Coordinates of N, CA and C in Angstrom, one line a residue:
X1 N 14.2 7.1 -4.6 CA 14.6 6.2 -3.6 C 14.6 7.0 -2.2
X2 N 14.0 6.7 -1.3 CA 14.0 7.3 -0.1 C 14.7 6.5 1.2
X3 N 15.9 7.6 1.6 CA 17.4 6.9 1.9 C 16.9 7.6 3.6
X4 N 16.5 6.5 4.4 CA 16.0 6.9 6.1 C 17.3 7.9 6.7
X5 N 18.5 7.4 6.3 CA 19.8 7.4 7.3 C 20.1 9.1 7.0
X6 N 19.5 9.2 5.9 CA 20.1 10.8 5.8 C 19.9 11.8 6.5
X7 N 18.5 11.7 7.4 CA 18.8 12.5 8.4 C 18.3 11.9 9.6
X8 N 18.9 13.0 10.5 CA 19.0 12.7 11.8 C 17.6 12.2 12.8
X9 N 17.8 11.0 13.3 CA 16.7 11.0 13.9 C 17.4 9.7 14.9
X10 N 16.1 9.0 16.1 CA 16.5 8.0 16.7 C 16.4 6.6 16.1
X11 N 16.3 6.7 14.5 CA 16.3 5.1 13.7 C 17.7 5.3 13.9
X12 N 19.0 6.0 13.6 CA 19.9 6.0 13.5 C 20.5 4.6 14.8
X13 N 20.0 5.2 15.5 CA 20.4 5.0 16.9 C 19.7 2.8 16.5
X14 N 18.6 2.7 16.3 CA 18.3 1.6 16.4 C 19.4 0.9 15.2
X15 N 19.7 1.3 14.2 CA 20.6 0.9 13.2 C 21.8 0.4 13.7
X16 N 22.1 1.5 14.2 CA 24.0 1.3 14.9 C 23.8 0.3 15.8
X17 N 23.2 -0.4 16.2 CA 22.8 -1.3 17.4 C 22.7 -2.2 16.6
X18 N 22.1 -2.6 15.3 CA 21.7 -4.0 14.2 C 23.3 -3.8 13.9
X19 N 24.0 -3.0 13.8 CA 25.2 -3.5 13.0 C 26.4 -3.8 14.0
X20 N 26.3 -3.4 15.2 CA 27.1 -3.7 16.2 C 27.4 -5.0 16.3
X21 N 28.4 -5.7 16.0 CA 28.8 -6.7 16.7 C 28.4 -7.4 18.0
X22 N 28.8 -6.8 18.9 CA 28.5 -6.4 20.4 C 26.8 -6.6 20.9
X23 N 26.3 -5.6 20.3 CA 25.1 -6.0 20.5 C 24.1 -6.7 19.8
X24 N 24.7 -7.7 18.9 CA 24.1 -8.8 18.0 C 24.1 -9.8 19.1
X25 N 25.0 -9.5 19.9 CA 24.8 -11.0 21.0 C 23.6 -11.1 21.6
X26 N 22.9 -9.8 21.6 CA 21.6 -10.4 22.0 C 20.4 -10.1 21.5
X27 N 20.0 -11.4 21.1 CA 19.0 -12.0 19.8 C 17.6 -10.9 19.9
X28 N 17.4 -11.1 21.0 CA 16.1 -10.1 21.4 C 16.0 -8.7 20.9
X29 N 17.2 -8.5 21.4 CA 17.3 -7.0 20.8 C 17.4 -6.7 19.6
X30 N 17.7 -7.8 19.1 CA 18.4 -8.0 17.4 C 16.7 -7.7 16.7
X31 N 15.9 -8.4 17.2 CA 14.4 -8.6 16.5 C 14.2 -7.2 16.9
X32 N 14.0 -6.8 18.0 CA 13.3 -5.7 18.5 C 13.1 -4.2 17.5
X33 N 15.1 -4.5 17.0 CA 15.5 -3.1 16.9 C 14.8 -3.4 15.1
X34 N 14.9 -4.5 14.7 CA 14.6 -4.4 13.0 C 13.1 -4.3 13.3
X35 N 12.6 -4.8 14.5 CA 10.6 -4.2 14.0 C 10.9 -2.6 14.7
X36 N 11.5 -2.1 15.3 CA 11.3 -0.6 15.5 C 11.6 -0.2 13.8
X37 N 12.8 -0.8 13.3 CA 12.7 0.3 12.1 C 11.5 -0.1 11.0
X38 N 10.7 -1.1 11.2 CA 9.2 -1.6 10.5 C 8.8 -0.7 11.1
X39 N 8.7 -0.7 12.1 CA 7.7 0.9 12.6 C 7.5 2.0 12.2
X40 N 9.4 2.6 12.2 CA 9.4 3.9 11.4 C 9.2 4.1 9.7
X41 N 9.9 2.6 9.4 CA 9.3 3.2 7.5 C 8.0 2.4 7.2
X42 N 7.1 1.9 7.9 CA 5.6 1.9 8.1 C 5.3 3.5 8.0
X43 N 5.6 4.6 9.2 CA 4.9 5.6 9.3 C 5.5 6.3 8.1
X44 N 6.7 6.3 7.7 CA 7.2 7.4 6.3 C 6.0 6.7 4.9
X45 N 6.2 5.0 5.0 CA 5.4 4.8 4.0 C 4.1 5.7 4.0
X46 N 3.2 5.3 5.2 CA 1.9 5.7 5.6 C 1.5 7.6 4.9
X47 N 2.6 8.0 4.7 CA 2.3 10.0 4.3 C 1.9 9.7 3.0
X48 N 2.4 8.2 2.1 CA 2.7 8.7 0.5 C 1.0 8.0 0.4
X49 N 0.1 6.9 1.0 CA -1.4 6.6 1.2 C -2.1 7.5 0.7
X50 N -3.5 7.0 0.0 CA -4.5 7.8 -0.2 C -5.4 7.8 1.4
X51 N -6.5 9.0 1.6 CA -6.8 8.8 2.7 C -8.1 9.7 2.4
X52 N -9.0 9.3 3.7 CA -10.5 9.4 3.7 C -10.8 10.6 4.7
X53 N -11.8 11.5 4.6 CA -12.5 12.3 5.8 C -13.7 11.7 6.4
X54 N -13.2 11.7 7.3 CA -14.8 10.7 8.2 C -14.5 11.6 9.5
X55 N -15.8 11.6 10.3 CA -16.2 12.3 11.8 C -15.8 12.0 12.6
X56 N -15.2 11.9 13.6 CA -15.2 11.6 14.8 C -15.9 11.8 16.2
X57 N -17.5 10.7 16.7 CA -17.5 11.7 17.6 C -16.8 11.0 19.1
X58 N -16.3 12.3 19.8 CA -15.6 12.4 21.1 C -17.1 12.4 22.1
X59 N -16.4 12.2 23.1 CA -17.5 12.3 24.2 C -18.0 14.0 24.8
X60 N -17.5 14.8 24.1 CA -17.5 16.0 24.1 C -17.9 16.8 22.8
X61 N -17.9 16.2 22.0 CA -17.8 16.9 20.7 C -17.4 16.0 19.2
X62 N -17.4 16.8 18.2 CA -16.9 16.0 16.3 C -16.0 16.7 16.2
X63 N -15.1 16.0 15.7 CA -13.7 16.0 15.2 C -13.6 15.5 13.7
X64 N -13.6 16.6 12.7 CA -13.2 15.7 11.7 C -11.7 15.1 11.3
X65 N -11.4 14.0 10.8 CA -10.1 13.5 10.7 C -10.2 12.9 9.5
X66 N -8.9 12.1 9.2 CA -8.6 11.2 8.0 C -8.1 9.8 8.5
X67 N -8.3 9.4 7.6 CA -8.3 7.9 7.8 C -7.8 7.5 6.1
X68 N -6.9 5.9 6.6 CA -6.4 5.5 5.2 C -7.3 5.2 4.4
X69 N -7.8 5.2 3.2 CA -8.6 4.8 2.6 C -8.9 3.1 2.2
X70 N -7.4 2.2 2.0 CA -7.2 1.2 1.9 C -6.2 0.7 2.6
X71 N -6.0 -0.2 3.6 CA -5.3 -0.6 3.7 C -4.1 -1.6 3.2
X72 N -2.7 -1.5 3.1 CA -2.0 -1.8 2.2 C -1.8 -3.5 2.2
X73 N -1.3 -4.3 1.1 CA -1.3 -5.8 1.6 C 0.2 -5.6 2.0
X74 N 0.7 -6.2 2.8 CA 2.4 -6.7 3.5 C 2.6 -7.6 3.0
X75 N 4.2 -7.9 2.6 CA 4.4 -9.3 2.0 C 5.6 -9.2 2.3
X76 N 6.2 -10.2 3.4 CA 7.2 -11.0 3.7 C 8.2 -11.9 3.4
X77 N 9.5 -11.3 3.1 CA 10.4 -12.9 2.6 C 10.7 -13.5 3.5
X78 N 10.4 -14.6 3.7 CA 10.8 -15.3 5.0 C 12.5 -15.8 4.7
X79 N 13.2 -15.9 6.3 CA 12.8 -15.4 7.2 C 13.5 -14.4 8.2
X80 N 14.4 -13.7 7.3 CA 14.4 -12.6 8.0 C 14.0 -11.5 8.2
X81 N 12.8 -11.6 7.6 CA 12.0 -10.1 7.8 C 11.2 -10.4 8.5
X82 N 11.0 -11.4 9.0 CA 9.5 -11.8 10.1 C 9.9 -10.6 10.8
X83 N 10.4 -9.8 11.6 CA 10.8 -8.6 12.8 C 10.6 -7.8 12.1
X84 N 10.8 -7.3 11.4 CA 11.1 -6.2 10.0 C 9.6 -6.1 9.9
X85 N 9.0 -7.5 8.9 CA 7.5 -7.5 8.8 C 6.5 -6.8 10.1
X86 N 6.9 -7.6 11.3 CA 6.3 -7.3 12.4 C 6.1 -5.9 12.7
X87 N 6.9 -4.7 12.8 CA 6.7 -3.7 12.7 C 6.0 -3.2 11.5
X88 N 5.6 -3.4 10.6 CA 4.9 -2.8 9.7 C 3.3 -2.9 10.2
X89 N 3.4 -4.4 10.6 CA 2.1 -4.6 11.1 C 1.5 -4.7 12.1
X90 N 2.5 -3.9 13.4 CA 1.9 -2.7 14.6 C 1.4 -1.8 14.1
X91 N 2.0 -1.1 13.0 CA 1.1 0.2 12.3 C -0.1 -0.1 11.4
X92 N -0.2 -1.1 10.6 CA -0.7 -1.4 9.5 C -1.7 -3.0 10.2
X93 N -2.7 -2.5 11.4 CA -2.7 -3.7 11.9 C -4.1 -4.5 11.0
X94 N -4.6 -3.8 10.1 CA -5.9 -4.4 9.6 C -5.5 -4.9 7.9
X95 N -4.0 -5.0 7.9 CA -3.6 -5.0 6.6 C -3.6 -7.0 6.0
X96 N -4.2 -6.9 5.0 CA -4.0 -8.4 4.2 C -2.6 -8.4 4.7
X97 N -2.0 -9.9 4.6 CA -0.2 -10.2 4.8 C -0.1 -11.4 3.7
X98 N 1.0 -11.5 2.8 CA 0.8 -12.9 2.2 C 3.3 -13.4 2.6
X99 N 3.3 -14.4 2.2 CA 4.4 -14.6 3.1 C 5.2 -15.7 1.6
X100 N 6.4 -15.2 1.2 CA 7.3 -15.9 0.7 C 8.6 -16.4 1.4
X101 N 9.1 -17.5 0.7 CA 9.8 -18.7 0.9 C 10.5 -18.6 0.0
X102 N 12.2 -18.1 0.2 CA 12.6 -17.7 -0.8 C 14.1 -17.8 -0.2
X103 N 15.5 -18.2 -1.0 CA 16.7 -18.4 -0.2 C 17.6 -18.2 -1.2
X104 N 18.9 -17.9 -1.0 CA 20.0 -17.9 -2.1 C 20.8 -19.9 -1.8
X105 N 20.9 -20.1 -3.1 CA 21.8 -21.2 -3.1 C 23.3 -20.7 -2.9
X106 N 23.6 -21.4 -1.6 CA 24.7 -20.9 -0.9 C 25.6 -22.1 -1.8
X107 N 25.7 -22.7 -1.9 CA 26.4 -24.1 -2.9 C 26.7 -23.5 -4.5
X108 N 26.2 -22.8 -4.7 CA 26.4 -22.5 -6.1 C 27.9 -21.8 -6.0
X109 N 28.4 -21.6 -7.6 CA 30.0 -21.2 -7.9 C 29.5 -19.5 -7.3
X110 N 30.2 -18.8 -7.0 CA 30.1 -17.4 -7.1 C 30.2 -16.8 -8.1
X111 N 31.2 -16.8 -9.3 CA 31.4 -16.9 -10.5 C 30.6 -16.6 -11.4
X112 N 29.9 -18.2 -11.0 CA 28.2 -18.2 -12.2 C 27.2 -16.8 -11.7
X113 N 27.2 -16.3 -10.5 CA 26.2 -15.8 -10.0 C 25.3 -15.9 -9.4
X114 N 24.8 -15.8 -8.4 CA 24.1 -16.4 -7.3 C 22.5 -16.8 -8.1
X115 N 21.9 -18.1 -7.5 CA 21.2 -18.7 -7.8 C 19.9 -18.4 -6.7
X116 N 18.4 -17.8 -7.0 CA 18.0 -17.9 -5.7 C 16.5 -19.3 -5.7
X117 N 16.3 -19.6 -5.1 CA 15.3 -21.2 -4.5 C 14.3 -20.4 -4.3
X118 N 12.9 -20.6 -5.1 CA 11.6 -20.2 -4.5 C 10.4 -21.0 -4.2
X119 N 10.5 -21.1 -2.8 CA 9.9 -22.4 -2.4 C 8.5 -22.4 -2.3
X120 N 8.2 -21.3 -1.8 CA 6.9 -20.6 -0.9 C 6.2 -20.0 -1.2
X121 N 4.5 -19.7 -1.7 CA 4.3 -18.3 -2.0 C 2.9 -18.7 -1.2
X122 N 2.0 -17.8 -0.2 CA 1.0 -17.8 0.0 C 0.5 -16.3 0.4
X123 N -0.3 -15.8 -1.1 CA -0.8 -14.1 -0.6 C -1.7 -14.0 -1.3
X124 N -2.6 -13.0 -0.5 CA -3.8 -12.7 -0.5 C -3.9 -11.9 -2.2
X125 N -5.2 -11.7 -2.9 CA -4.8 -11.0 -4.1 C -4.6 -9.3 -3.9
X126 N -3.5 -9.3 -4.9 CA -3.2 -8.3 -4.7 C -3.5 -7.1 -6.4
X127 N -4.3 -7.8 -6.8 CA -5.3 -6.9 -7.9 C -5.4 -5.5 -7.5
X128 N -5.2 -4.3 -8.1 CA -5.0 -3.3 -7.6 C -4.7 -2.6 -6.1
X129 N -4.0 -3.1 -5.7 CA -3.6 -3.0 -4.2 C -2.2 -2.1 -4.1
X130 N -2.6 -1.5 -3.1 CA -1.0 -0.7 -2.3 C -0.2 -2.2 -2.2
X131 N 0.8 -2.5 -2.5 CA 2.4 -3.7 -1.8 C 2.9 -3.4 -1.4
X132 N 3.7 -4.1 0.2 CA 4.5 -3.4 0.9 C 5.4 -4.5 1.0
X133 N 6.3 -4.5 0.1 CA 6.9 -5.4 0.3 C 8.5 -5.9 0.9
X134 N 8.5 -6.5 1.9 CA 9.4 -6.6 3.0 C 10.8 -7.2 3.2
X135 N 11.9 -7.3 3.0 CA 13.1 -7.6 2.8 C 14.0 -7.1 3.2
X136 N 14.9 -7.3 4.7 CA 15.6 -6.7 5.1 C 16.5 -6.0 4.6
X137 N 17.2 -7.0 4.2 CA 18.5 -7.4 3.5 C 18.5 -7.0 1.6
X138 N 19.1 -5.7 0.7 CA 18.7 -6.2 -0.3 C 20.9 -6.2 -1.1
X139 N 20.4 -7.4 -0.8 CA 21.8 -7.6 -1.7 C 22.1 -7.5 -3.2
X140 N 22.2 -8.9 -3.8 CA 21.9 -8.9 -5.2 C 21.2 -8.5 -5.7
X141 N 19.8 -8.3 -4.8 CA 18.1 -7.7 -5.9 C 17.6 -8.6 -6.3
X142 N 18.2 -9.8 -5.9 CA 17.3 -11.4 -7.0 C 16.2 -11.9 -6.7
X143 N 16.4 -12.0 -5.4 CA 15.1 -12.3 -4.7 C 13.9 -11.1 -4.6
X144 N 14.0 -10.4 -4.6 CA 13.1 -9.1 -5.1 C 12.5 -9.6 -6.0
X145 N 13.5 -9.4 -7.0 CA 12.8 -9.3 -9.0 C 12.5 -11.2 -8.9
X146 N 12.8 -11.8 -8.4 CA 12.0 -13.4 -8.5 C 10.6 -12.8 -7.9
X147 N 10.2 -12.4 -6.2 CA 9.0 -12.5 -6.0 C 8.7 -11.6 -6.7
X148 N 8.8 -10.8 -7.2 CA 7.4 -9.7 -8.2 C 7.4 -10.7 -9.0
X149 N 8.0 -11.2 -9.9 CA 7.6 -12.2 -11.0 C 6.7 -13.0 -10.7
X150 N 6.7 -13.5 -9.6 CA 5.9 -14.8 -9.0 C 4.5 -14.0 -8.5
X151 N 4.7 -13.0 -8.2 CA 3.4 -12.3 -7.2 C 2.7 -11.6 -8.9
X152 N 3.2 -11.3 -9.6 CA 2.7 -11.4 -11.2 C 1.9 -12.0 -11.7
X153 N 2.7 -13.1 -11.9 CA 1.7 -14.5 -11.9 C 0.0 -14.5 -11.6
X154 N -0.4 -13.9 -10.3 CA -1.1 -13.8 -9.6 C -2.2 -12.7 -9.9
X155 N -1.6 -11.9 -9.8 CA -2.5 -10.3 -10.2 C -1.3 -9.3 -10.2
X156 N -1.8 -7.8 -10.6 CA -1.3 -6.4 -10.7 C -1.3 -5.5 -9.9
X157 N -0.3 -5.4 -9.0 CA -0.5 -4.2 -7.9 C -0.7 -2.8 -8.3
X158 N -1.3 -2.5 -7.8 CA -1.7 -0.5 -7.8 C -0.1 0.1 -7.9
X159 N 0.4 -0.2 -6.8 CA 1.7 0.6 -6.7 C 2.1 -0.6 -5.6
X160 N 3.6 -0.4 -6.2 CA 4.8 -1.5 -5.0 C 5.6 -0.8 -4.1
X161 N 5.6 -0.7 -3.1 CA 6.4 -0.5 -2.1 C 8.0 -1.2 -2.2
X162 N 9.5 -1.4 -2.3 CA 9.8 -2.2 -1.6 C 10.9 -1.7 -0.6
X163 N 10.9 -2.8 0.5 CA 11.6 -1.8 1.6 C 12.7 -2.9 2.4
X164 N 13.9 -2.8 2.3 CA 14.7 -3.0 2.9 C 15.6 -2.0 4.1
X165 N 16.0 -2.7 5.1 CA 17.3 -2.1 5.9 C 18.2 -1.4 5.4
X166 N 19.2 -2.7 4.7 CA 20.4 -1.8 4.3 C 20.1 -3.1 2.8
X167 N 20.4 -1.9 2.1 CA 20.9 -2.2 0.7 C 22.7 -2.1 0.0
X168 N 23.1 -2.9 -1.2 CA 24.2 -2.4 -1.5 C 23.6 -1.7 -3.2
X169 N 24.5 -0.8 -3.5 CA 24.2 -0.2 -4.7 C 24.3 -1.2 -5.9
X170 N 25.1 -2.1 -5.7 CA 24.7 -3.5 -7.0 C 23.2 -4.0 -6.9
X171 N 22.3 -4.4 -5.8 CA 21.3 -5.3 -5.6 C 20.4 -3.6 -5.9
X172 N 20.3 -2.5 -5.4 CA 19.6 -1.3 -6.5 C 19.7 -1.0 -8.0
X173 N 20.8 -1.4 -8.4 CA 20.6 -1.4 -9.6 C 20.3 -2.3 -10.1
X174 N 20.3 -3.9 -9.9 CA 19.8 -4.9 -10.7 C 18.2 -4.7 -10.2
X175 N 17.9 -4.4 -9.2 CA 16.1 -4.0 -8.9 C 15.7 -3.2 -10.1
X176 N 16.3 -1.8 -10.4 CA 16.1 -0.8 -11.0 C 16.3 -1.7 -12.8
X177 N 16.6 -2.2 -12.9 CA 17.1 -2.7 -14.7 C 16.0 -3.8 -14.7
X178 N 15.4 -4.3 -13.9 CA 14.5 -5.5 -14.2 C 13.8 -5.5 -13.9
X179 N 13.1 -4.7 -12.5 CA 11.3 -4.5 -12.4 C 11.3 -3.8 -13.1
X180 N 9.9 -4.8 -14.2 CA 9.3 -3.6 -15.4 C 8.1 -3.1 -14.6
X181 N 7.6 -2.8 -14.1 CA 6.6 -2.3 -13.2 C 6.8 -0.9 -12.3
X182 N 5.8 0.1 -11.8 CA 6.4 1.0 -11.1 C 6.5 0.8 -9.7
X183 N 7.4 0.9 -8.9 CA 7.7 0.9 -7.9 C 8.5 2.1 -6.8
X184 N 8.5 2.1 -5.8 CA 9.5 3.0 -5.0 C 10.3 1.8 -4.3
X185 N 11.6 2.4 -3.5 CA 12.5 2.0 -3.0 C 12.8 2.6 -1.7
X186 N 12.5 1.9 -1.2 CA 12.6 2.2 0.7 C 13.0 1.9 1.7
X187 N 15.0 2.8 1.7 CA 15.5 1.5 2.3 C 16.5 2.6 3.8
X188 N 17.0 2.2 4.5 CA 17.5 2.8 5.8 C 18.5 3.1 5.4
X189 N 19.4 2.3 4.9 CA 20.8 2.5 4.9 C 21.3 1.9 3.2
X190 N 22.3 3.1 2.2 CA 22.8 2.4 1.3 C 24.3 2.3 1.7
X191 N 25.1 0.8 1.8 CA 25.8 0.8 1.8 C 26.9 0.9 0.9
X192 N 28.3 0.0 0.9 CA 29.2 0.5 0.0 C 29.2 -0.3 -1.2
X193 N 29.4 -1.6 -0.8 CA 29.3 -3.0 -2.3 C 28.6 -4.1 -1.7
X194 N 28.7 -4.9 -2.5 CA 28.9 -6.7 -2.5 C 30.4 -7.4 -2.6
X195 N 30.6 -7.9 -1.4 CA 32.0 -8.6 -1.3 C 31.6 -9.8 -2.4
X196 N 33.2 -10.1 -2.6 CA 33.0 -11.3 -3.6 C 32.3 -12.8 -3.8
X197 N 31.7 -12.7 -2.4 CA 29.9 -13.5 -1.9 C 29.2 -12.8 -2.2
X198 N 28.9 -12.1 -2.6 CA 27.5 -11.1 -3.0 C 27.2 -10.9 -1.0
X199 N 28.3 -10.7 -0.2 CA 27.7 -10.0 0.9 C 27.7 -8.3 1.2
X200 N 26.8 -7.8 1.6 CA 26.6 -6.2 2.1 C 27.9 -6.0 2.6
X201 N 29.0 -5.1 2.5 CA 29.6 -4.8 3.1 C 29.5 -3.0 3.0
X202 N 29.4 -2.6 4.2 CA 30.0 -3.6 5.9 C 28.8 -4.1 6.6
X203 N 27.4 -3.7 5.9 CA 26.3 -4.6 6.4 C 26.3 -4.8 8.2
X204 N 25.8 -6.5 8.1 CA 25.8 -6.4 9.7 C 25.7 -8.0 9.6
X205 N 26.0 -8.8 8.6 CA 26.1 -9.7 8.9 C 24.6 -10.6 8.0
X206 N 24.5 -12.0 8.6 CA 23.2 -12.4 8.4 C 22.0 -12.4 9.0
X207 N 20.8 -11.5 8.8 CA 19.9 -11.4 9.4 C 19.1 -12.2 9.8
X208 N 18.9 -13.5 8.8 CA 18.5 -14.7 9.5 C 19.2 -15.1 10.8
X209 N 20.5 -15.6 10.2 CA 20.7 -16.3 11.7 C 20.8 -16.0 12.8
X210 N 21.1 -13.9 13.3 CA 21.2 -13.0 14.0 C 19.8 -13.0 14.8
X211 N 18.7 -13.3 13.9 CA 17.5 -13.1 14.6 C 17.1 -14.6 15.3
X212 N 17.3 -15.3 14.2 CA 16.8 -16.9 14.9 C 17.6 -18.4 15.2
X213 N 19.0 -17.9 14.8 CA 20.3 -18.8 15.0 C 20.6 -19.4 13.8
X214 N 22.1 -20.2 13.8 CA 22.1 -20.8 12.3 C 21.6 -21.4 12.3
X215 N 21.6 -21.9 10.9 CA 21.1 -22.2 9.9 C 21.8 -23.8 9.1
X216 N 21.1 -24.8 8.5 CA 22.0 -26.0 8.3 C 21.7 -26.4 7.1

């Protein structure tokens, strides 16, 4: 599992600003700062890629370089990763995208255990493909382990990426006990639990509504 927050860099800086109170008041920033950190674990992702030698010629001269060999498919839970997504795909700009629709039942007992609604699935095949798959937020891990099931259904990825913000250590280990598949884990921040809502604490709150307002 590759934990961003452990060392020192200026994601830190865009983080403390997502969890700020204060500066959640403003929405813009709120999107900005989750596609800067799409940006940064775009480029961490981008080192673990297979990649190609091809020439380059300059108006002076050849350069040889590398180049990805495939570009990865992106896959979105809507919709708080749309910002999150968005940064992956300033770096990853020739990449397939396929986009899920996917929500917890907020109605349900807490007790029973959170229930999640899968409404949506529209993605490109992903038959031996790099997956980058996108989820700010990983709380419970249900929604995770539903879309791979669903994206199953479909075809077999090469290798899965999955990459959230901030995670809590319950929603990594329910990932970790039920994807039967290989995967990495790619996430900014591990927090401490799940309050007795299955919320991140101390998280930053809801990333839906922070980005796009509530919700009804």
């Amino acid at each position: 599992m590759f934990i961003l927050e452990k060392n020192n860099s200026v994601a830190n800086h865009f983080l403390a600003e997502l969890r700020d109170k204060n500066h959640q008041k403003d929405r813009l920033r709120f999107r900005r700062n989750l596609e800067r950190l799409g940006e940064i674990m775009a480029y961490e992702i981008s080192k673990t890629l297979t990649y190609r030698e091809v020439y380059v010629e300059t108006p002076l001269g050849t350069k040889k370089s590398r180049l990805i060999l495939e570009q990865p498919i992106l896959i979105s839970v809507m919709r708080a990763a749309l910002p999150f997504y968005q940064g992956f795909l300033n770096f990853f700009d020739l990449a397939d995208s396929g986009f899920i629709g996917a929500y917890r039942k907020e109605e349900e007992n807490v007790n029973e255990g959170i229930e999640i609604e899968y409404l949506y699935q529209a993605t490109p095949d992903i038959n031996n493909k790099n997956l980058i798959l996108v989820d700010p937020m990983l709380a419970t891990g249900k929604s995770i382990v539903k879309t791979i099931e669903n994206l199953q259904i479909k075809g077999i990825a090469q290798n899965i990426h999955i990459v959230s913000v901030i995670a809590a250590p319950e929603g990594v280990r329910y990932v970790n006990e039920n994807v039967k598949i290989p995967f990495k884990l790619w996430i900014c921040s591990l927090d401490e639990r799940l309050n007795e809502k299955s919320y991140i604490i101390p998280g930053l709150g809801d990333a839906g509504d922070l980005c796009f307002g509530n919700k009804i």
